[in-house]
XYZ file of C-alpha atoms in Angstrom:
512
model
C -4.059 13.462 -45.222
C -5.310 13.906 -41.632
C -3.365 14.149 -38.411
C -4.623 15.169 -34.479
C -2.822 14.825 -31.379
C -4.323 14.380 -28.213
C -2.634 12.985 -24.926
C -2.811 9.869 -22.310
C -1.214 8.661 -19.270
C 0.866 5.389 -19.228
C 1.347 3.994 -15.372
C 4.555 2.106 -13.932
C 3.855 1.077 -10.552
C 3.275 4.853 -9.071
C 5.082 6.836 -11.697
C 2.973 8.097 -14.825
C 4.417 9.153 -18.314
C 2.599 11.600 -19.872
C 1.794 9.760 -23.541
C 1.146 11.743 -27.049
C -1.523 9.635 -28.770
C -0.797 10.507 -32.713
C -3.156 9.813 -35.256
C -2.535 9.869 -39.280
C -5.358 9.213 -41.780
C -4.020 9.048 -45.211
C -5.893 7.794 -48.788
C -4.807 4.845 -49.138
C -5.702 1.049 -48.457
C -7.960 1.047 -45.417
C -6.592 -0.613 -42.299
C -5.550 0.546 -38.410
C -2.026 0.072 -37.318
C -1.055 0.770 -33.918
C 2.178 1.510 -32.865
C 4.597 2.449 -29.467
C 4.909 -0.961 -27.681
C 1.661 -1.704 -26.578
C 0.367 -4.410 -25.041
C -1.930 -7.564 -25.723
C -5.236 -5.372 -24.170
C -3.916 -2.038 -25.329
C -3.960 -3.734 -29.387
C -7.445 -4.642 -28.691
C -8.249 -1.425 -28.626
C -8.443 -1.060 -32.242
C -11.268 -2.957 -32.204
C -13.458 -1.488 -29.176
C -12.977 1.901 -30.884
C -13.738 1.165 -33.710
C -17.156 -0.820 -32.750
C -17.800 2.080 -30.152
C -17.825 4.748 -33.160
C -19.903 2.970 -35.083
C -22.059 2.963 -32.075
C -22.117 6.521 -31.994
C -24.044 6.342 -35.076
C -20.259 8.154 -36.800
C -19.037 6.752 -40.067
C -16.126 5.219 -39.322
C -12.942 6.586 -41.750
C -12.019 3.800 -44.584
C -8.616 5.330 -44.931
C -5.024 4.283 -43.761
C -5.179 5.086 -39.882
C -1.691 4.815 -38.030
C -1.983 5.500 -34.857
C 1.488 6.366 -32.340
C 1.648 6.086 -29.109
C 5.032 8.505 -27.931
C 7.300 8.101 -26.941
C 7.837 4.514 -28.718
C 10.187 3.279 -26.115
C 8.064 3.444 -23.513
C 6.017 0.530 -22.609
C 2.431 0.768 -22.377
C -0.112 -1.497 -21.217
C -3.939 -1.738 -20.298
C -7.444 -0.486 -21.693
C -6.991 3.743 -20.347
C -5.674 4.493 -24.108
C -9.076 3.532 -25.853
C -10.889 7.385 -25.728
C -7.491 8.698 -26.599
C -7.261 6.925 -29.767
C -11.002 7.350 -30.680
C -11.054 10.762 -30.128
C -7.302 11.473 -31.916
C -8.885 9.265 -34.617
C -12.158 11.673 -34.911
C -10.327 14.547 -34.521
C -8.017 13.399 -38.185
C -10.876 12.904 -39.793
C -11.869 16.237 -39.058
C -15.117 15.274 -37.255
C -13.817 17.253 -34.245
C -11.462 20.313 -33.920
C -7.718 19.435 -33.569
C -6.862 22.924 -31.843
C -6.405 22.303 -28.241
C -6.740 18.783 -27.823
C -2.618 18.120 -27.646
C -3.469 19.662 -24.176
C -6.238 17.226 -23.020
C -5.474 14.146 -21.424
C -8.577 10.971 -21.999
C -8.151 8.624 -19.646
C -10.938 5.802 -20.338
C -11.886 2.298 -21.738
C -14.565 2.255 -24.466
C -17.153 -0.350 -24.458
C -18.723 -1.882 -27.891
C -21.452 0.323 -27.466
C -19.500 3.613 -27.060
C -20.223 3.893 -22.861
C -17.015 4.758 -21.296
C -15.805 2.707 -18.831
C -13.682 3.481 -15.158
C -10.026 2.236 -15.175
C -7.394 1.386 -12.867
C -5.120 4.361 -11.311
C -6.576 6.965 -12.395
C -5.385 9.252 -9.100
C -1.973 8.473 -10.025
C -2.422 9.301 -13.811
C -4.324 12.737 -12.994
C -1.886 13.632 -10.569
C 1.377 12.771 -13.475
C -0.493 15.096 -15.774
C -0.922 18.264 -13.782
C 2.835 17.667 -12.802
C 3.654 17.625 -16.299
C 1.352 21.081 -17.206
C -2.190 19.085 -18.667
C -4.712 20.080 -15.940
C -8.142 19.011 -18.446
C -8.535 15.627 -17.905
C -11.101 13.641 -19.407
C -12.795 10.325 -17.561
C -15.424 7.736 -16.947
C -18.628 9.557 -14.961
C -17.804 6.498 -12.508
C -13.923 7.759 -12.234
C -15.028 11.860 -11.875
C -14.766 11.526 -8.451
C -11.432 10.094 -7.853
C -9.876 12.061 -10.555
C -11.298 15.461 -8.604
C -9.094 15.091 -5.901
C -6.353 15.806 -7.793
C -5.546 19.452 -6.494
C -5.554 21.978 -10.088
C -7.617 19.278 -12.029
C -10.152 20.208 -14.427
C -12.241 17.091 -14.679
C -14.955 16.093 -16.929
C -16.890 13.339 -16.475
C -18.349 11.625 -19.305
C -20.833 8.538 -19.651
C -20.241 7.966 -23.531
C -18.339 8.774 -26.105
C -20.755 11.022 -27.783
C -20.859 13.104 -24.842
C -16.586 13.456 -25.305
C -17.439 14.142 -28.797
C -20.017 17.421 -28.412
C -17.479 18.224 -25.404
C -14.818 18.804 -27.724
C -17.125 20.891 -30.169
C -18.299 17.968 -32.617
C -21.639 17.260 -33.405
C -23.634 13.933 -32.785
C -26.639 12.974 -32.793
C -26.414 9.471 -30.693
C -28.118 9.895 -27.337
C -26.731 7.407 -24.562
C -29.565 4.706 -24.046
C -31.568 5.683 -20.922
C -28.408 7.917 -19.581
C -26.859 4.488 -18.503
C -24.130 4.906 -16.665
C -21.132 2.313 -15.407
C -21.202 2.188 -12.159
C -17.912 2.876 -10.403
C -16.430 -0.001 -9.398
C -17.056 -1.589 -5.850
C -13.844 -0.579 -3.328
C -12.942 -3.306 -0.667
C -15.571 -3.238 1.878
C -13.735 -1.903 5.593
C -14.231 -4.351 8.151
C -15.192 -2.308 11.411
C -12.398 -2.153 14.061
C -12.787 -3.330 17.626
C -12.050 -1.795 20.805
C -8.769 -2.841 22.555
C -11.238 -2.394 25.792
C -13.015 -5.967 24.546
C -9.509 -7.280 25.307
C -9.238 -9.136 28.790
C -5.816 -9.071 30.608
C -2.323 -9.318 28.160
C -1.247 -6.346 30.050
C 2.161 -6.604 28.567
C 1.229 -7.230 25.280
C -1.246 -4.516 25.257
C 1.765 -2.387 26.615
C 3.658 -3.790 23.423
C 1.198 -2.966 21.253
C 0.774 1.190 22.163
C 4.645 0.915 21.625
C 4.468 -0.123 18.574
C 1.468 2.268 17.563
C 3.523 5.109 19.120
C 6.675 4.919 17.354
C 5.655 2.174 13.667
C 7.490 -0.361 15.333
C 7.199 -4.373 14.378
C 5.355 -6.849 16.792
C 5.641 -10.750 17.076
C 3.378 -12.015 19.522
C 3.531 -15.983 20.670
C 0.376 -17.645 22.543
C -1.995 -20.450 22.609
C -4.950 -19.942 20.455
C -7.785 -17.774 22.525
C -4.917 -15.826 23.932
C -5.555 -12.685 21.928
C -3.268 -12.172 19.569
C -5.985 -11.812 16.850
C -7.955 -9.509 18.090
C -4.483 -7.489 19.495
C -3.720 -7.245 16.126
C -7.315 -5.979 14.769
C -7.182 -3.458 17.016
C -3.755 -1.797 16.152
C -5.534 0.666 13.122
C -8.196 1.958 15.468
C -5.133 3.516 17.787
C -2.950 4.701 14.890
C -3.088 8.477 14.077
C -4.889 9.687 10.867
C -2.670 9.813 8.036
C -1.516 12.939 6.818
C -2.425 14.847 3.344
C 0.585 13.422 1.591
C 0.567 10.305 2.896
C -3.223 9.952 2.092
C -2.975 10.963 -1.381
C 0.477 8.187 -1.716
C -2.206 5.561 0.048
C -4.901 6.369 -1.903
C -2.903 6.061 -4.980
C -1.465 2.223 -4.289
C -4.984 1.556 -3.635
C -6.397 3.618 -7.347
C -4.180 1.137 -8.826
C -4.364 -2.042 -7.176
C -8.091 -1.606 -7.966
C -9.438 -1.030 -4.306
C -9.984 2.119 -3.553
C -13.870 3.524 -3.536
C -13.700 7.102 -4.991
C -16.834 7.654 -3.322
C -15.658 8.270 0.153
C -12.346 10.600 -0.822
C -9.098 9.774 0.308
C -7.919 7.278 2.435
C -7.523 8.622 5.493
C -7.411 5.679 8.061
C -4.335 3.267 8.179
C -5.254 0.302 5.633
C -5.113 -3.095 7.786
C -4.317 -6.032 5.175
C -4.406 -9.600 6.535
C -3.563 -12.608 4.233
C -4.497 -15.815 4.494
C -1.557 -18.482 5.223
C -2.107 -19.893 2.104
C -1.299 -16.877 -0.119
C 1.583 -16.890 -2.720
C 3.960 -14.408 -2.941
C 2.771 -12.669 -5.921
C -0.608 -12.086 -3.753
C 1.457 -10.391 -1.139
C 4.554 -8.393 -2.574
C 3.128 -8.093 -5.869
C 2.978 -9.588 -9.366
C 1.461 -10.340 -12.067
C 2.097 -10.566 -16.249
C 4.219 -7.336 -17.872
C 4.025 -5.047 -15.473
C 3.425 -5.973 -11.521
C 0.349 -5.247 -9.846
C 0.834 -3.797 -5.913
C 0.080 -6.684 -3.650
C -1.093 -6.607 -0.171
C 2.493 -5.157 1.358
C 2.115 -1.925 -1.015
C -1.133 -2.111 -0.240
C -0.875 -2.317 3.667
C 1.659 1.365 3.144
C 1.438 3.210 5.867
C -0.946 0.722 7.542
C -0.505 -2.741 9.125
C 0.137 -6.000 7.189
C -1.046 -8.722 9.945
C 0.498 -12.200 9.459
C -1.996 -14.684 11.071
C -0.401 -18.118 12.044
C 2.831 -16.883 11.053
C 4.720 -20.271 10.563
C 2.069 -21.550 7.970
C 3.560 -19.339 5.677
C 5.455 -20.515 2.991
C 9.662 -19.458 3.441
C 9.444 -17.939 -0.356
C 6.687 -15.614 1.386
C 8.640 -14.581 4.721
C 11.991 -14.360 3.228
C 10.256 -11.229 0.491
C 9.241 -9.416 3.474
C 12.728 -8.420 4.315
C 13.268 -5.744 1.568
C 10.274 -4.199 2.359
C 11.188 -3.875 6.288
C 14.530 -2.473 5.289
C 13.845 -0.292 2.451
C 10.117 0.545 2.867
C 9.448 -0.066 -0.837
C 9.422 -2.887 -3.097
C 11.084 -2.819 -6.479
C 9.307 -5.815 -8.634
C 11.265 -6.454 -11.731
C 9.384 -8.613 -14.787
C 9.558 -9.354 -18.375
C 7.716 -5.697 -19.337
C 9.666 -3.620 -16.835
C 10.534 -2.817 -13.389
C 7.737 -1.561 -11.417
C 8.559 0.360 -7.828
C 5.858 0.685 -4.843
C 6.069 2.107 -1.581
C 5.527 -0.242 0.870
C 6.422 0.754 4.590
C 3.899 -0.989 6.638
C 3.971 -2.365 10.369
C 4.216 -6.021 10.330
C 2.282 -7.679 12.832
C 3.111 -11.697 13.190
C 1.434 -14.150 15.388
C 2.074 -17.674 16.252
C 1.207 -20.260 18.545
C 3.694 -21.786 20.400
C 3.846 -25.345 18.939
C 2.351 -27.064 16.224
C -0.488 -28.479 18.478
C -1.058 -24.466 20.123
C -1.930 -26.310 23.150
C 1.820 -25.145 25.312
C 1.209 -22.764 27.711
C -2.560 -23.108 28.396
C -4.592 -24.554 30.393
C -4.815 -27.956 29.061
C -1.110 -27.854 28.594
C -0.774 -31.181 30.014
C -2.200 -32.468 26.160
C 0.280 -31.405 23.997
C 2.131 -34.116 22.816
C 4.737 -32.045 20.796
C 8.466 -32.705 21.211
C 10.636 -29.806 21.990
C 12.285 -30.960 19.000
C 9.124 -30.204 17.295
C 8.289 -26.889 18.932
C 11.696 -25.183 18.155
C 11.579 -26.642 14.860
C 7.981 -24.887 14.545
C 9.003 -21.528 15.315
C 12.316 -21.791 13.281
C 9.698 -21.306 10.131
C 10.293 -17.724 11.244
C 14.074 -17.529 10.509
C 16.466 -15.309 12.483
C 17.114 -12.588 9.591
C 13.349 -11.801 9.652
C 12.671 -11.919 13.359
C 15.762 -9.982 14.106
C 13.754 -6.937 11.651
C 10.724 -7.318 13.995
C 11.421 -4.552 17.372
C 9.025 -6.539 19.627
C 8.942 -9.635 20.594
C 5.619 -10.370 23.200
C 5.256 -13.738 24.584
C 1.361 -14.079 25.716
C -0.428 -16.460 28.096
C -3.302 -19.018 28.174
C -5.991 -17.084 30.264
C -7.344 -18.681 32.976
C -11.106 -19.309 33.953
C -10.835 -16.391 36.324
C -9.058 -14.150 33.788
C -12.197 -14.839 31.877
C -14.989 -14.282 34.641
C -13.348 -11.675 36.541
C -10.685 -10.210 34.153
C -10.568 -6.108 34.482
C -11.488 -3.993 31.424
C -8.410 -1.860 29.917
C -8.623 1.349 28.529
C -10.589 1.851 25.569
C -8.652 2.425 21.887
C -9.680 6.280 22.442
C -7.510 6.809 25.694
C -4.516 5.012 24.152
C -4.884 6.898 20.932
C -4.707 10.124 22.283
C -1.130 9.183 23.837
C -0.175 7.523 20.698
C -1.073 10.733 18.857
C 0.929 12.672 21.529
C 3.993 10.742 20.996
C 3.640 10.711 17.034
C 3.740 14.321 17.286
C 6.375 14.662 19.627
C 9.023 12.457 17.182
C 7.470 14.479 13.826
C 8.315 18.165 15.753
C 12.056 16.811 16.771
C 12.554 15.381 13.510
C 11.015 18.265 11.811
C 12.848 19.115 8.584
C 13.975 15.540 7.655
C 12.858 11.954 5.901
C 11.613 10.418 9.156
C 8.595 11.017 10.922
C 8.952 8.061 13.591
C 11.090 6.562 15.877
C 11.282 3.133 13.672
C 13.070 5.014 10.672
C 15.625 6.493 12.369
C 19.383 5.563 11.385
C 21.620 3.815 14.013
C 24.500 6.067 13.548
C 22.057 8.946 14.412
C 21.083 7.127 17.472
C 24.177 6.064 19.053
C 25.605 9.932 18.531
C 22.466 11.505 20.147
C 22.572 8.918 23.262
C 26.557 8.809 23.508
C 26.488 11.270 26.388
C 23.889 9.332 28.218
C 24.990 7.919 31.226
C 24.457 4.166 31.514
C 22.118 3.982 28.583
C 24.608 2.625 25.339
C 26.555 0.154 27.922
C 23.469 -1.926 29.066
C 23.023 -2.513 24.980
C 26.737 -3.039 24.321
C 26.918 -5.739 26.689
C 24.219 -7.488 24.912
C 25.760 -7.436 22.108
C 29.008 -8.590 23.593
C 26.624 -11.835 25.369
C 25.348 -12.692 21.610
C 21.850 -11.603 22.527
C 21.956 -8.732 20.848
C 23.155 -8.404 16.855
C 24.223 -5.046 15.623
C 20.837 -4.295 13.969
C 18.914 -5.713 16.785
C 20.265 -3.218 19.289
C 19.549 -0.197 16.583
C 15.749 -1.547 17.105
C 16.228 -1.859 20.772
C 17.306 1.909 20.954
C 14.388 3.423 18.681
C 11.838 1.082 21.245
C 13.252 3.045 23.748
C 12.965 5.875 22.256
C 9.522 5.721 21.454
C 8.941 4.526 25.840
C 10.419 8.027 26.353
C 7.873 9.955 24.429
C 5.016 8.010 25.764
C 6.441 9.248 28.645
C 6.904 12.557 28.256
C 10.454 12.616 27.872
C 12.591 13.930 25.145
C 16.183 11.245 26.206
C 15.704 7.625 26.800
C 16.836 6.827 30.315
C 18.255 3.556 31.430
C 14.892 2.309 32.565
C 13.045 2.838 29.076
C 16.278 0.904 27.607
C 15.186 -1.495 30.135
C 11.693 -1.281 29.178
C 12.656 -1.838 25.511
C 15.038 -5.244 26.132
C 12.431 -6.925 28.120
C 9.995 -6.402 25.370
C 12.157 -7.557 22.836
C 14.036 -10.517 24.260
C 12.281 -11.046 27.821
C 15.460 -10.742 30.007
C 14.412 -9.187 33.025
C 15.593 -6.089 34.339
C 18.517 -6.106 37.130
């Protein structure tokens, strides 16, 4: 009887589980049985390993071969197990050395022909096994890349599994046809961001906008079509700061496993801007998917901006799932094979036209035939729980012909970054030592004690609250706008005037 060990990764959501792969040959009626919950794809496996050994030009073993996946009560799923059962199988029928390989994790999918092919989060799965002490990691050649930059990871590449099999000592004399090897695949291409200088006029809304860069707040904007709220909205990434180490690696992780991250340009270090079309279901933006969820373009918008074009469109099922997400900052998807957790806090960006028609508020204003009726029903798509989650609320105009002949140039993205970065930094060093790094996360009860001896400053809220403008939430948001007008500033308090600043942006009361 024959037994090896080796070891694999299983992912939920984010979180791998280190997974013994067990493999016992014994003399008896030939046949494969594998065992430990796995999935539909993960049985197949019996048969790609088995076809890609025979490829190898290696006898395959006519003996009883039981194969364990442990621990049995954890769930496993997708095509990353196939090298870990060839290899455990091999290494029971003595065709490679057992000693050692309890302590190497395989992380790839076998083809028919014995190439080894890249797989879906593998920077999560490296990273779960040099946490739990397994630093030699096996991969696809195409996956080398992303699973090297996994600090303490001793990664070897490999094109087939011959080359896993004289890695591990055995001897083989199959030579990989022409060297082929998969290539890696394809990332989502990055579309190149604009410059907020190609915007003409929306001074207020381009003053809304650095806010919200400044301090990770949320932005509605309302305008005709042509007004600018697209290209607003594209622009937001290019003044964001770089993200930082750990909240690259936690990026480029959602992205490893959603299956759209490009290894070959290292961690993603640039906020991810995800924009969804109107027509997209839910699943396609929080997440889904058979057994275990996939990330969907919330997780995958962490630490970025999810942009919501023509707001309205969007189906109520959709709008209404955003509001965990804004709370929380992660989503928790629960289905049939498990619960499945993703980060997910993003800067939502919605825009919408005033009416159905767009035409209110432009020039040609006089053509809209919609019914106030109409119009209020229009924007009620966005209901109150959601837009009282959003900190900014930007109302933006038609331009006019002049606007568009003779309208100045702002400042470039590069000017307003640098004073974005200035503030970032400013909230991270006073809230040095705790969970929050901007003004958005901050708790209200933390707010209201740090302003409470501010003169004037918690009154001019309170009695918006006490008018019904104002809900209890809403005036938490108000405060952490103002906040982040200080530190544009250059101030460490809010004053009256940036509380000011803060209500006009949010529910257009002028000042007085």
């Amino acid at each position: 009887m024959g037994y090896a060990t080796t070891t694999a990764v299983a992912l939920a959501g984010m979180q791998g589980h280190v997974v013994e792969v067990q493999a016992q040959l014994a003399a008896s009626v030939p046949g494969f049985t594998l065992v430990g919950l796995p999935d539909a794809a993960l049985a197949e496996s019996r048969d790609r390993v088995r076809a890609a050994v025979l490829s190898t030009g290696i006898e395959w073993p006519h003996r009883r071969i039981t194969v364990n996946l442990s621990p049995a009560s954890l769930r496993k799923s997708g095509s990353a197990f196939d090298l870990a059962v060839a290899v455990a199988v091999l290494a029971g029928h003595r065709l490679l050395p057992a000693a050692g390989l309890d302590r190497v994790v395989h992380l790839a999918e076998l083809g028919l022909d014995g190439r080894l092919q890249p797989v879906r989060g593998v920077l999560p799965a490296v990273a779960a096994a040099v946490e739990a002490g397994r630093t030699e990691v096996v991969v696809a050649e195409a996956d080398a890349a992303e699973a090297a930059l996994v600090p303490g990871a001793r990664v070897h590449g490999a094109a087939h599994l011959a080359d896993v099999v004289r890695l591990h000592g055995g001897t083989v004399e199959h030579e990989a046809a022409g060297g082929a090897v998969v290539p890696a695949r394809p990332g989502l291409a990055r579309r190149p961001v604009g410059d907020l200088a190609d915007v003409v006029g929306q001074h207020e809304a381009r003053l809304a906008l650095e806010i919200a860069a400044a301090g990770g707040h949320h932005l509605l904007m309302v305008g005709p079509p042509g007004a600018g709220k697209t290209m607003l909205a594209a622009r937001l990434p290019g003044i964001l700061p770089d993200l930082t180490d750990a909240e690259a690696v936690e990026v480029t992780s959602v992205h490893s496993v959603a299956g759209t991250f490009d290894p070959g340009a290292g961690l993603v270090r640039r906020p991810p801007f995800e924009d969804p079309h109107h027509t997209a279901t839910p699943a396609a933006v929080v997440g889904g998917g058979s057994g275990l969820a996939r990330p969907g373009a919330v997780s995958r918008a962490h630490r970025g901006v999810l942009f919501l074009d023509e707001a309205p469109e969007f189906t109520p099922r959709v709008l209404q799932t955003l509001r965990q997400p804004l709370e929380a900052g992660e989503l928790v998807l629960h289905r049939a094979g498990g619960a499945t957790r993703y980060p997910a806090r993003f800067q939502l960006v919605l825009a919408a036209n005033p009416c159905p028609c767009g035409m209110a508020g432009t020039d040609a204003g006089s053509e809209c035939g919609c019914t106030s009726i109409a119009r209020r029903r229009y924007l009620g798509r966005l209901s109150g729980p959601l837009l009282d989650r959003v900190d900014l609320h930007v109302r933006l105009e038609g331009l006019t012909r002049a606007d568009r002949v003779l309208g100045s140039v702002g400042e470039p993205s590069s000017v307003v970054a640098a004073r974005v970065l200035a503030a970032r930094e400013a909230a991270r060093a006073r809230f040095s030592g705790s969970a929050w790094t901007t003004n958005a996360e901050l708790p209200g009860p933390w707010l209201r004690d740090r302003l409470r001896g501010e003169a004037g400053v918690l009154p001019r809220v309170e009695r918006q609250i006490d008018a019904g403008a104002l809900t209890l939430r809403g005036a938490d948001r108000l405060l952490r706008v103002a906040c982040t007008v200080a530190d544009l500033d250059g101030r460490e308090v809010p004053s009256v005037d940036d509380v000011d600043t803060a209500l006009v942006l949010r529910t257009g009361e002028q000042r007085g």
